[in-house]
């Protein structure tokens, strides 16, 4: 595609429910990143994929968070048993490969946990 | 100490003035430095990247890097109201960090007064 695509753009859920956020990177980009941005804050790194493996999961805040990637395409970030503190914008970025460090961001998914 | 620090602002400048945005980072092994612009409710957009000491100019934007002082700045000449946004400084450890994840500052909000 022309850019990084994320869906849904907005998600409202009730505390305790599971949510899935989707990211479709730029075609041909092998590296994919998930970040979280709380209101008024910078971006926090969550997880990095090179192809479909995740060599760096160091930013995942708890075991309620997990992510998968199919080949070198779509990635899904899953948050189980959502909590109010999970409310944030979840941003996905991709780059051409691991050594190409310019990352291009999607528009994000705004998650609100009531 | 945060890995990447920015003054949150807001930095208010009159239209036509030079806006100077500053960022310091803690890890001397950092290799790549980026400035992203983020309009309210939008995703970050890359405006400058810099990798070696000195100045890098692109149109009205100049990035300055001083690795000895662990300092990177962004100058915006002839500031326009459309430049009003939050500017995020991001640092990548590159070869020192196999994931190439970006570490972001919390951003400086710039307000250009007409």
Short mmCIF file of C-alpha atoms in Angstrom, two decimals:
data_model
loop_
_atom_site.label_atom_id
_atom_site.label_comp_id
_atom_site.label_asym_id
_atom_site.label_seq_id
_atom_site.Cartn_x
_atom_site.Cartn_y
_atom_site.Cartn_z
CA UNK A 1 0.00 0.00 0.00
CA UNK A 2 0.93 3.65 -0.14
CA UNK A 3 1.44 4.00 3.59
CA UNK A 4 1.09 2.23 6.92
CA UNK A 5 -2.54 1.38 7.50
CA UNK A 6 -4.05 0.78 10.94
CA UNK A 7 -7.50 -0.34 11.96
CA UNK A 8 -9.73 0.45 13.64
CA UNK A 9 -9.01 4.16 13.89
CA UNK A 10 -10.98 4.33 17.13
CA UNK A 11 -11.93 1.62 19.58
CA UNK A 12 -14.05 2.00 22.68
CA UNK A 13 -14.23 -1.01 24.95
CA UNK A 14 -15.24 -1.94 28.43
CA UNK A 15 -12.74 -2.77 31.13
CA UNK A 16 -11.94 -6.49 31.10
CA UNK A 17 -12.64 -7.04 27.39
CA UNK A 18 -10.00 -8.14 24.89
CA UNK A 19 -9.12 -5.97 21.89
CA UNK A 20 -7.20 -6.56 18.66
CA UNK A 21 -5.47 -3.79 16.78
CA UNK A 22 -4.28 -4.28 13.24
CA UNK A 23 -1.36 -2.86 11.30
CA UNK A 24 -0.66 -3.24 7.59
CA UNK A 25 2.87 -1.97 6.86
CA UNK A 26 4.19 -0.41 3.69
CA UNK A 27 4.60 -3.11 1.06
CA UNK A 28 8.13 -4.52 1.10
CA UNK A 29 8.98 -3.23 4.57
CA UNK A 30 10.40 -6.06 6.62
CA UNK A 31 10.67 -4.25 9.96
CA UNK A 32 7.55 -3.35 11.93
CA UNK A 33 7.22 -1.54 15.25
CA UNK A 34 4.42 -0.91 17.73
CA UNK A 35 4.45 2.15 19.96
CA UNK A 36 2.01 3.53 22.50
CA UNK A 37 1.32 7.21 23.07
CA UNK A 38 -0.55 8.30 26.15
CA UNK A 39 -2.24 11.72 26.15
CA UNK A 40 0.34 14.49 26.15
CA UNK A 41 3.26 12.06 26.18
CA UNK A 42 5.92 10.89 23.78
CA UNK A 43 5.87 7.48 22.17
CA UNK A 44 6.75 4.36 24.15
CA UNK A 45 8.25 1.42 22.27
CA UNK A 46 6.29 -1.83 22.67
CA UNK A 47 7.60 -4.47 20.27
CA UNK A 48 9.65 -4.89 17.10
CA UNK A 49 9.25 -7.46 14.32
CA UNK A 50 11.82 -8.43 11.74
CA UNK A 51 9.83 -10.52 9.30
CA UNK A 52 7.52 -12.60 11.46
CA UNK A 53 9.88 -12.96 14.40
CA UNK A 54 9.92 -10.59 17.35
CA UNK A 55 13.50 -10.22 18.60
CA UNK A 56 12.59 -7.35 20.90
CA UNK A 57 9.48 -7.50 23.06
CA UNK A 58 11.05 -5.48 25.83
CA UNK A 59 8.47 -2.71 25.75
CA UNK A 60 5.36 -4.83 26.30
CA UNK A 61 4.03 -3.53 29.64
CA UNK A 62 2.52 -6.79 30.90
CA UNK A 63 1.63 -10.32 29.86
CA UNK A 64 -1.81 -9.02 28.85
CA UNK A 65 -0.12 -7.59 25.76
CA UNK A 66 0.91 -9.78 22.84
CA UNK A 67 1.55 -9.33 19.15
CA UNK A 68 1.87 -11.47 16.06
CA UNK A 69 2.94 -10.86 12.51
CA UNK A 70 2.13 -12.92 9.44
CA UNK A 71 5.19 -13.17 7.22
CA UNK A 72 6.29 -9.67 6.27
CA UNK A 73 2.81 -8.21 6.26
CA UNK A 74 0.00 -7.66 8.70
CA UNK A 75 0.59 -7.48 12.43
CA UNK A 76 -1.95 -7.74 15.22
CA UNK A 77 -1.50 -6.31 18.71
CA UNK A 78 -3.78 -7.97 21.25
CA UNK A 79 -4.58 -6.59 24.67
CA UNK A 80 -6.36 -9.01 26.98
CA UNK A 81 -8.51 -8.00 29.94
CA UNK A 82 -8.15 -4.31 29.13
CA UNK A 83 -7.64 -1.83 31.94
CA UNK A 84 -8.32 1.90 31.98
CA UNK A 85 -4.59 2.62 31.97
CA UNK A 86 -4.40 0.92 28.56
CA UNK A 87 -6.26 3.90 27.08
CA UNK A 88 -3.87 5.49 24.59
CA UNK A 89 -3.12 5.82 20.90
CA UNK A 90 -1.37 2.74 19.56
CA UNK A 91 0.90 3.57 16.64
CA UNK A 92 2.48 1.19 14.18
CA UNK A 93 5.54 2.02 12.11
CA UNK A 94 7.47 0.18 9.43
CA UNK A 95 10.87 0.52 7.84
CA UNK A 96 12.44 -1.01 4.78
CA UNK A 97 14.63 -3.33 6.80
CA UNK A 98 16.36 -3.54 10.11
CA UNK A 99 19.22 -1.37 8.99
CA UNK A 100 17.06 1.30 7.38
CA UNK A 101 16.24 3.32 10.40
CA UNK A 102 13.70 5.75 8.99
CA UNK A 103 10.36 4.63 10.33
CA UNK A 104 7.07 5.60 8.78
CA UNK A 105 4.04 5.79 11.01
CA UNK A 106 0.41 4.88 10.55
CA UNK A 107 -2.42 7.10 11.77
CA UNK A 108 -2.84 5.03 14.92
CA UNK A 109 -5.69 3.41 16.80
CA UNK A 110 -7.18 5.47 19.62
CA UNK A 111 -8.19 3.02 22.34
CA UNK A 112 -10.54 4.12 25.09
CA UNK A 113 -11.23 1.72 27.95
CA UNK A 114 -14.29 2.65 29.96
CA UNK B 1 16.93 10.47 34.03
CA UNK B 2 14.89 10.06 30.86
CA UNK B 3 16.79 8.72 27.86
CA UNK B 4 15.61 11.60 25.66
CA UNK B 5 14.62 14.91 27.21
CA UNK B 6 12.78 17.84 25.74
CA UNK B 7 11.22 20.93 27.23
CA UNK B 8 7.46 20.43 26.97
CA UNK B 9 6.79 24.10 26.20
CA UNK B 10 4.74 25.62 24.83
CA UNK B 11 7.35 27.58 22.91
CA UNK B 12 5.61 30.64 21.54
CA UNK B 13 7.20 32.63 18.71
CA UNK B 14 5.82 35.31 16.38
CA UNK B 15 5.29 34.56 12.72
CA UNK B 16 8.51 35.02 10.77
CA UNK B 17 10.79 34.39 13.75
CA UNK B 18 13.25 31.53 14.25
CA UNK B 19 12.00 28.75 16.50
CA UNK B 20 14.69 26.78 18.31
CA UNK B 21 13.83 23.36 19.70
CA UNK B 22 16.27 21.43 21.84
CA UNK B 23 16.76 17.82 22.85
CA UNK B 24 19.32 16.01 24.99
CA UNK B 25 19.94 12.28 25.15
CA UNK B 26 21.66 10.09 27.69
CA UNK B 27 23.18 7.20 25.70
CA UNK B 28 26.53 8.05 24.12
CA UNK B 29 26.15 5.03 21.82
CA UNK B 30 23.23 6.63 19.97
CA UNK B 31 23.77 6.71 16.23
CA UNK B 32 20.79 8.32 14.54
CA UNK B 33 18.64 11.28 15.45
CA UNK B 34 15.26 12.34 14.15
CA UNK B 35 12.79 15.14 14.44
CA UNK B 36 9.14 14.28 13.94
CA UNK B 37 6.30 16.78 13.73
CA UNK B 38 2.95 15.77 15.17
CA UNK B 39 -0.20 17.77 14.68
CA UNK B 40 -2.90 17.31 17.30
CA UNK B 41 -4.67 14.00 16.78
CA UNK B 42 -2.38 12.98 13.92
CA UNK B 43 0.51 10.55 13.57
CA UNK B 44 4.16 11.65 13.73
CA UNK B 45 5.64 12.83 10.44
CA UNK B 46 9.39 12.73 9.86
CA UNK B 47 10.83 16.14 9.03
CA UNK B 48 14.59 15.73 9.62
CA UNK B 49 17.16 13.05 10.24
CA UNK B 50 20.80 13.63 11.21
CA UNK B 51 23.62 11.18 11.76
CA UNK B 52 26.87 13.14 12.09
CA UNK B 53 28.03 16.16 14.04
CA UNK B 54 27.25 19.55 12.58
CA UNK B 55 24.34 21.11 10.78
CA UNK B 56 21.96 19.69 8.22
CA UNK B 57 19.67 22.03 6.35
CA UNK B 58 16.47 21.25 4.48
CA UNK B 59 14.44 24.25 3.39
CA UNK B 60 13.42 26.24 6.45
CA UNK B 61 14.59 23.48 8.80
CA UNK B 62 18.10 23.00 10.19
CA UNK B 63 19.04 20.13 12.47
CA UNK B 64 22.16 20.47 14.60
CA UNK B 65 23.95 17.58 16.29
CA UNK B 66 26.67 17.69 18.92
CA UNK B 67 27.51 14.16 20.05
CA UNK B 68 30.11 15.33 22.59
CA UNK B 69 27.43 17.33 24.38
CA UNK B 70 24.71 14.74 23.59
CA UNK B 71 22.55 17.46 22.19
CA UNK B 72 20.43 17.78 19.08
CA UNK B 73 18.39 20.78 18.04
CA UNK B 74 15.97 21.87 15.35
CA UNK B 75 15.79 25.40 14.03
CA UNK B 76 12.77 26.53 12.05
CA UNK B 77 13.37 29.75 10.12
CA UNK B 78 10.58 32.10 9.04
CA UNK B 79 8.13 30.29 11.31
CA UNK B 80 4.57 30.03 10.02
CA UNK B 81 1.32 29.42 11.92
CA UNK B 82 1.14 26.08 10.09
CA UNK B 83 4.32 25.06 11.93
CA UNK B 84 2.34 25.03 15.19
CA UNK B 85 2.55 21.43 16.33
CA UNK B 86 4.36 19.19 18.78
CA UNK B 87 7.93 18.35 17.75
CA UNK B 88 9.22 14.99 18.88
CA UNK B 89 12.91 14.22 19.15
CA UNK B 90 13.76 10.55 18.60
CA UNK B 91 17.02 8.68 19.00
CA UNK B 92 18.06 5.32 17.60
CA UNK B 93 21.00 3.36 18.95
CA UNK B 94 21.50 1.73 15.57
CA UNK B 95 24.21 -0.88 15.63
CA UNK B 96 24.28 -0.81 19.44
CA UNK B 97 20.67 -1.97 19.66
CA UNK B 98 19.64 -4.74 17.37
CA UNK B 99 16.01 -3.68 17.25
CA UNK B 100 16.63 -0.17 15.94
CA UNK B 101 13.72 1.00 18.04
CA UNK B 102 13.25 4.73 18.42
CA UNK B 103 13.42 6.32 21.85
CA UNK B 104 11.24 9.41 21.90
CA UNK B 105 11.22 12.51 24.00
CA UNK B 106 7.88 13.72 25.28
CA UNK B 107 7.82 16.51 22.70
CA UNK B 108 7.90 20.30 22.62
CA UNK B 109 4.73 22.11 21.69
CA UNK B 110 5.41 25.00 19.32
CA UNK B 111 2.94 27.84 18.88
CA UNK B 112 3.53 30.34 16.09
CA UNK B 113 1.51 33.52 16.65
CA UNK B 114 0.20 35.29 13.50
#
